[in-house]
Coordinates of C-alpha atoms in Angstrom, one line a residue:
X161 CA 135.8 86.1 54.8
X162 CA 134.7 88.7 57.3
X163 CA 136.5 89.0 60.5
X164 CA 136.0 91.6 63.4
X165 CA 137.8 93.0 65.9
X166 CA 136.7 94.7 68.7
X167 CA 139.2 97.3 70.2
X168 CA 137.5 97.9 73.5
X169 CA 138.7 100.3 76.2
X170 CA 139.0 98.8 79.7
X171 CA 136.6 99.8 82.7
X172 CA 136.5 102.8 85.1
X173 CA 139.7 102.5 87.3
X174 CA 139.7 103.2 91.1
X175 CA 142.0 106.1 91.4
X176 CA 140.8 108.2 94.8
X177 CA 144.4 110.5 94.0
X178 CA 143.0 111.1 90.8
X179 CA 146.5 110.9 89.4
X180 CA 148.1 109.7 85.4
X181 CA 148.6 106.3 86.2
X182 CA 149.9 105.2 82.7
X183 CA 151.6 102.1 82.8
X184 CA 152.2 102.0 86.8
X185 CA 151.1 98.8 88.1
X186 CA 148.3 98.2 90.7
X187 CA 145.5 100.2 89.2
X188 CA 142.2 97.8 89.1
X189 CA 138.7 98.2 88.5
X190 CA 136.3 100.6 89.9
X191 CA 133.5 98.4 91.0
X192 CA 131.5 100.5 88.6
X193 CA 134.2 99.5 85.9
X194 CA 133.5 95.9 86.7
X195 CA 129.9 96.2 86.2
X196 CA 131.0 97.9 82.7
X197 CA 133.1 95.0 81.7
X198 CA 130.5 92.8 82.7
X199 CA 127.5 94.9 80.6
X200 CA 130.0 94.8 77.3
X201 CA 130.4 90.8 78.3
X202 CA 126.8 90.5 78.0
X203 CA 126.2 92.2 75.3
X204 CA 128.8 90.3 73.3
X205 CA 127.5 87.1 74.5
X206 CA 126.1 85.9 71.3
X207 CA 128.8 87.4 69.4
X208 CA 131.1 84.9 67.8
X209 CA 133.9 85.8 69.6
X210 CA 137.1 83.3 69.5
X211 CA 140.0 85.2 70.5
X212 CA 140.2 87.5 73.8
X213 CA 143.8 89.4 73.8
X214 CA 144.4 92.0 76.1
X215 CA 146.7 94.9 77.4
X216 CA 149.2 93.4 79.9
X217 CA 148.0 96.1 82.9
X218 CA 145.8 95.2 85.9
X219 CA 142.6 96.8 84.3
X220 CA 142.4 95.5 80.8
X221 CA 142.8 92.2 82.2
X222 CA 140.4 92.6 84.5
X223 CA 137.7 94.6 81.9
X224 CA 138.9 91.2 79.8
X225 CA 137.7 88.3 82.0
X226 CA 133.8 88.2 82.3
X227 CA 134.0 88.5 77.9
X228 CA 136.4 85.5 78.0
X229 CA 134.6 83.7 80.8
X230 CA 131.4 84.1 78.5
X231 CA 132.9 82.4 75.9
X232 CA 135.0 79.8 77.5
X233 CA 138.6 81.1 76.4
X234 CA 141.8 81.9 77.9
X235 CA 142.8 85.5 77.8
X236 CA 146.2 86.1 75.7
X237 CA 147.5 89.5 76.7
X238 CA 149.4 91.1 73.9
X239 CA 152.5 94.0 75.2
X240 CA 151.3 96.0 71.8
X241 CA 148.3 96.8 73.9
X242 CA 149.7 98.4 76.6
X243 CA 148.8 101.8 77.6
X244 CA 150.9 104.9 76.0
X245 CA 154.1 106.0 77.8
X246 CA 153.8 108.8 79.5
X247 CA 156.7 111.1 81.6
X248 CA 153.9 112.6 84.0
X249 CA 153.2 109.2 85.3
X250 CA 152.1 109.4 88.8
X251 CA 151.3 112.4 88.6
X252 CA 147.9 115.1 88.8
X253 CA 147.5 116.5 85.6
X254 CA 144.5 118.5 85.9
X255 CA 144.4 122.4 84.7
X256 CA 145.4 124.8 87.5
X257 CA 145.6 121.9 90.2
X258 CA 148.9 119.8 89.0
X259 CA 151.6 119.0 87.7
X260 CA 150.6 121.2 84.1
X261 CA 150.9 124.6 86.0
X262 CA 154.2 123.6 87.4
X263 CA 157.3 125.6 85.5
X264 CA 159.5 122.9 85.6
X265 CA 157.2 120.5 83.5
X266 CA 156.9 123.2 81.0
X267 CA 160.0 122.4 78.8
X268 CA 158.1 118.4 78.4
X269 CA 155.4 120.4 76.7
X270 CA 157.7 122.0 73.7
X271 CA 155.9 119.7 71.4
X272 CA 152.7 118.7 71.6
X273 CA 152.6 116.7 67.8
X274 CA 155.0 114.0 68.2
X275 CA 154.3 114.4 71.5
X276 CA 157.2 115.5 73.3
X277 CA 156.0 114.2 77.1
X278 CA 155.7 110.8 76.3
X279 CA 155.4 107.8 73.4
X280 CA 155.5 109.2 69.7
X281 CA 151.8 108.9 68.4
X282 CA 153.2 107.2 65.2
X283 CA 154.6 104.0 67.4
X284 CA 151.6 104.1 69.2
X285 CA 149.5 103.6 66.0
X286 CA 152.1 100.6 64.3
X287 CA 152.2 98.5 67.5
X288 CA 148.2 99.0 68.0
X289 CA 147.9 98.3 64.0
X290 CA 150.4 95.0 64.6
X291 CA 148.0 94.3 67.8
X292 CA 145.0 94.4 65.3
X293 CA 146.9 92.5 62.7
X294 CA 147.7 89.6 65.1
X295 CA 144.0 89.7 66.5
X296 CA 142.4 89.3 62.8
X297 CA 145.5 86.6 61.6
X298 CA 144.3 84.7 64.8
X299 CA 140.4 84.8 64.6
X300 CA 139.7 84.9 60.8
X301 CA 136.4 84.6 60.3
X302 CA 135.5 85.2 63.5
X303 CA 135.8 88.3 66.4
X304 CA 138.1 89.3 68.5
X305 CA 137.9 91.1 71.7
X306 CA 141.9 93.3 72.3
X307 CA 141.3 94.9 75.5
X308 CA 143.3 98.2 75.8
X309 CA 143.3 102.0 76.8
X310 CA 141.6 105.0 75.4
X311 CA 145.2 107.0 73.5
X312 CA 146.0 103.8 71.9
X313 CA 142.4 102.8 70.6
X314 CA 141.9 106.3 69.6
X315 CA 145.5 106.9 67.7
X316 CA 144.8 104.0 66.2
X317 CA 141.3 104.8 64.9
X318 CA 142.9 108.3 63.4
X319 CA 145.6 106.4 61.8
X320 CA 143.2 103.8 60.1
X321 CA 141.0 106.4 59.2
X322 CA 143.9 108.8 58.1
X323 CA 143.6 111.3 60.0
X324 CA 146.4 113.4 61.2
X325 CA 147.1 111.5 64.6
X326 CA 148.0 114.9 66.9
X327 CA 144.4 116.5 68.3
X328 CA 142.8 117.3 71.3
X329 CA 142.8 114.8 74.3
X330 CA 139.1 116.2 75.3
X331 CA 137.6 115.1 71.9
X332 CA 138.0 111.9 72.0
X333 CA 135.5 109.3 71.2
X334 CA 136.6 106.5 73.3
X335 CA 134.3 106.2 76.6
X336 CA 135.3 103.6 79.2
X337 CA 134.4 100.4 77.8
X338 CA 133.4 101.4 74.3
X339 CA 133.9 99.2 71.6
X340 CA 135.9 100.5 68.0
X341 CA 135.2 97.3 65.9
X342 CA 137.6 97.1 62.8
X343 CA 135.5 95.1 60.4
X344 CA 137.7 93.2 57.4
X345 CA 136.8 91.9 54.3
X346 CA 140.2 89.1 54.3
X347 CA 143.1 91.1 55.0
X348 CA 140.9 94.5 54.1
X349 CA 139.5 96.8 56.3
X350 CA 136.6 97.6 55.1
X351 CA 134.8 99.5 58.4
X352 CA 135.4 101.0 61.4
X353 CA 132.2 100.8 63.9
X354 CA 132.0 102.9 67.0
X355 CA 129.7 101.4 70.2
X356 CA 128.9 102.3 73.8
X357 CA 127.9 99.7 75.1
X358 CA 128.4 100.4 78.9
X359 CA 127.6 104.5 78.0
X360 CA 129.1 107.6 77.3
X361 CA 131.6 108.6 79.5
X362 CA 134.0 112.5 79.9
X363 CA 136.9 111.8 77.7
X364 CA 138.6 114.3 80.0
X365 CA 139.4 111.3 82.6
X366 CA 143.1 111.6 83.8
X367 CA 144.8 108.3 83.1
X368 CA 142.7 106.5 81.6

């Protein structure tokens, strides 16, 4: 029985500060991230999609309601979605302009492979793997749209594919609204299936 299911990154976000927004509440979509969500929503519009689940924050619920209007179903958010914790939240990170070139940040830095700032890349990877497991239990033998944010997709992705889950933030492929489709065979993953959809975008974004 084949299932699929799509682990989508949410929209552009409208953040003027350009700050690490992280799990901080109140940060909704750009309009050009709602005219993302709304190109993925088309193109999944003959999908058969049965099951829309979806990080708890402002954006991926927001990236998640044209694909569930589309089809007719209710969103379920899922916590396990939820964007990585992070201790620079609120914060500019960029190189030479933020909160980076600022001693007193530098002891969060010790260690950049569990990492040391913020949520251990392992827990990241289990509760995004349990997220998947859920989505697949739920919609066997159909697909499943899990709205959630580009460090969790991506960990995850490294983790399936077993790859060392420590590497370097501006190589990720994850653009805003992309699509990393886990495709299972019953319980067996038996692909993992990389789409933009919406477009490449810099995975240098702060925040996203």
């Amino acid at each position: 029985m084949k299932t699929i299911v799509h682990m989508m990154r949410h929209g552009e976000v409208h953040n003027p500060e350009g700050i690490l927004y992280g799990r901080l509440p109140g940060f909704r979509l750009a309009e050009n991230g709602r005219e993302q969500a709304q190109r993925v929503a088309d193109v999944l519009a003959d999908h058969d999609i049965s099951h829309v689940f979806a990080s708890p924050l402002q954006r991926a619920q927001e990236t998640a309601a044209p694909i569930a209007d589309a089809h007719g179903i209710q969103i379920t958010t899922i916590g396990d979605l939820i964007e990585a914790g992070n201790q620079f939240e609120g914060l500019k990170v960029a190189v030479g302009d933020g909160a980076l070139s600022q001693p007193r940040h530098w002891p969060k830095l010790r260690d950049p492979f569990t990492p040391s700032w913020g949520e251990p890349y392992i827990q990241i990877a289990h509760r995004m793997l349990a997220a998947a497991n859920q989505a697949r239990d739920t919609a066997r033998g159909h697909e499943a749209v899990c709205v959630s944010h580009q460090l969790p997709v991506y960990t995850l992705r490294r983790f399936l594919e077993g790859k060392r889950l420590w590497h370097d933030p501006r190589v990720r492929q994850c653009s805003l609204a992309s699509l990393t489709s886990l495709v299972y065979d019953g319980d067996e993953l038996v692909d993992i299936v990389y789409s933009e959809p919406a477009g490449a975008s810099d995975p240098r974004i702060t925040g996203a």
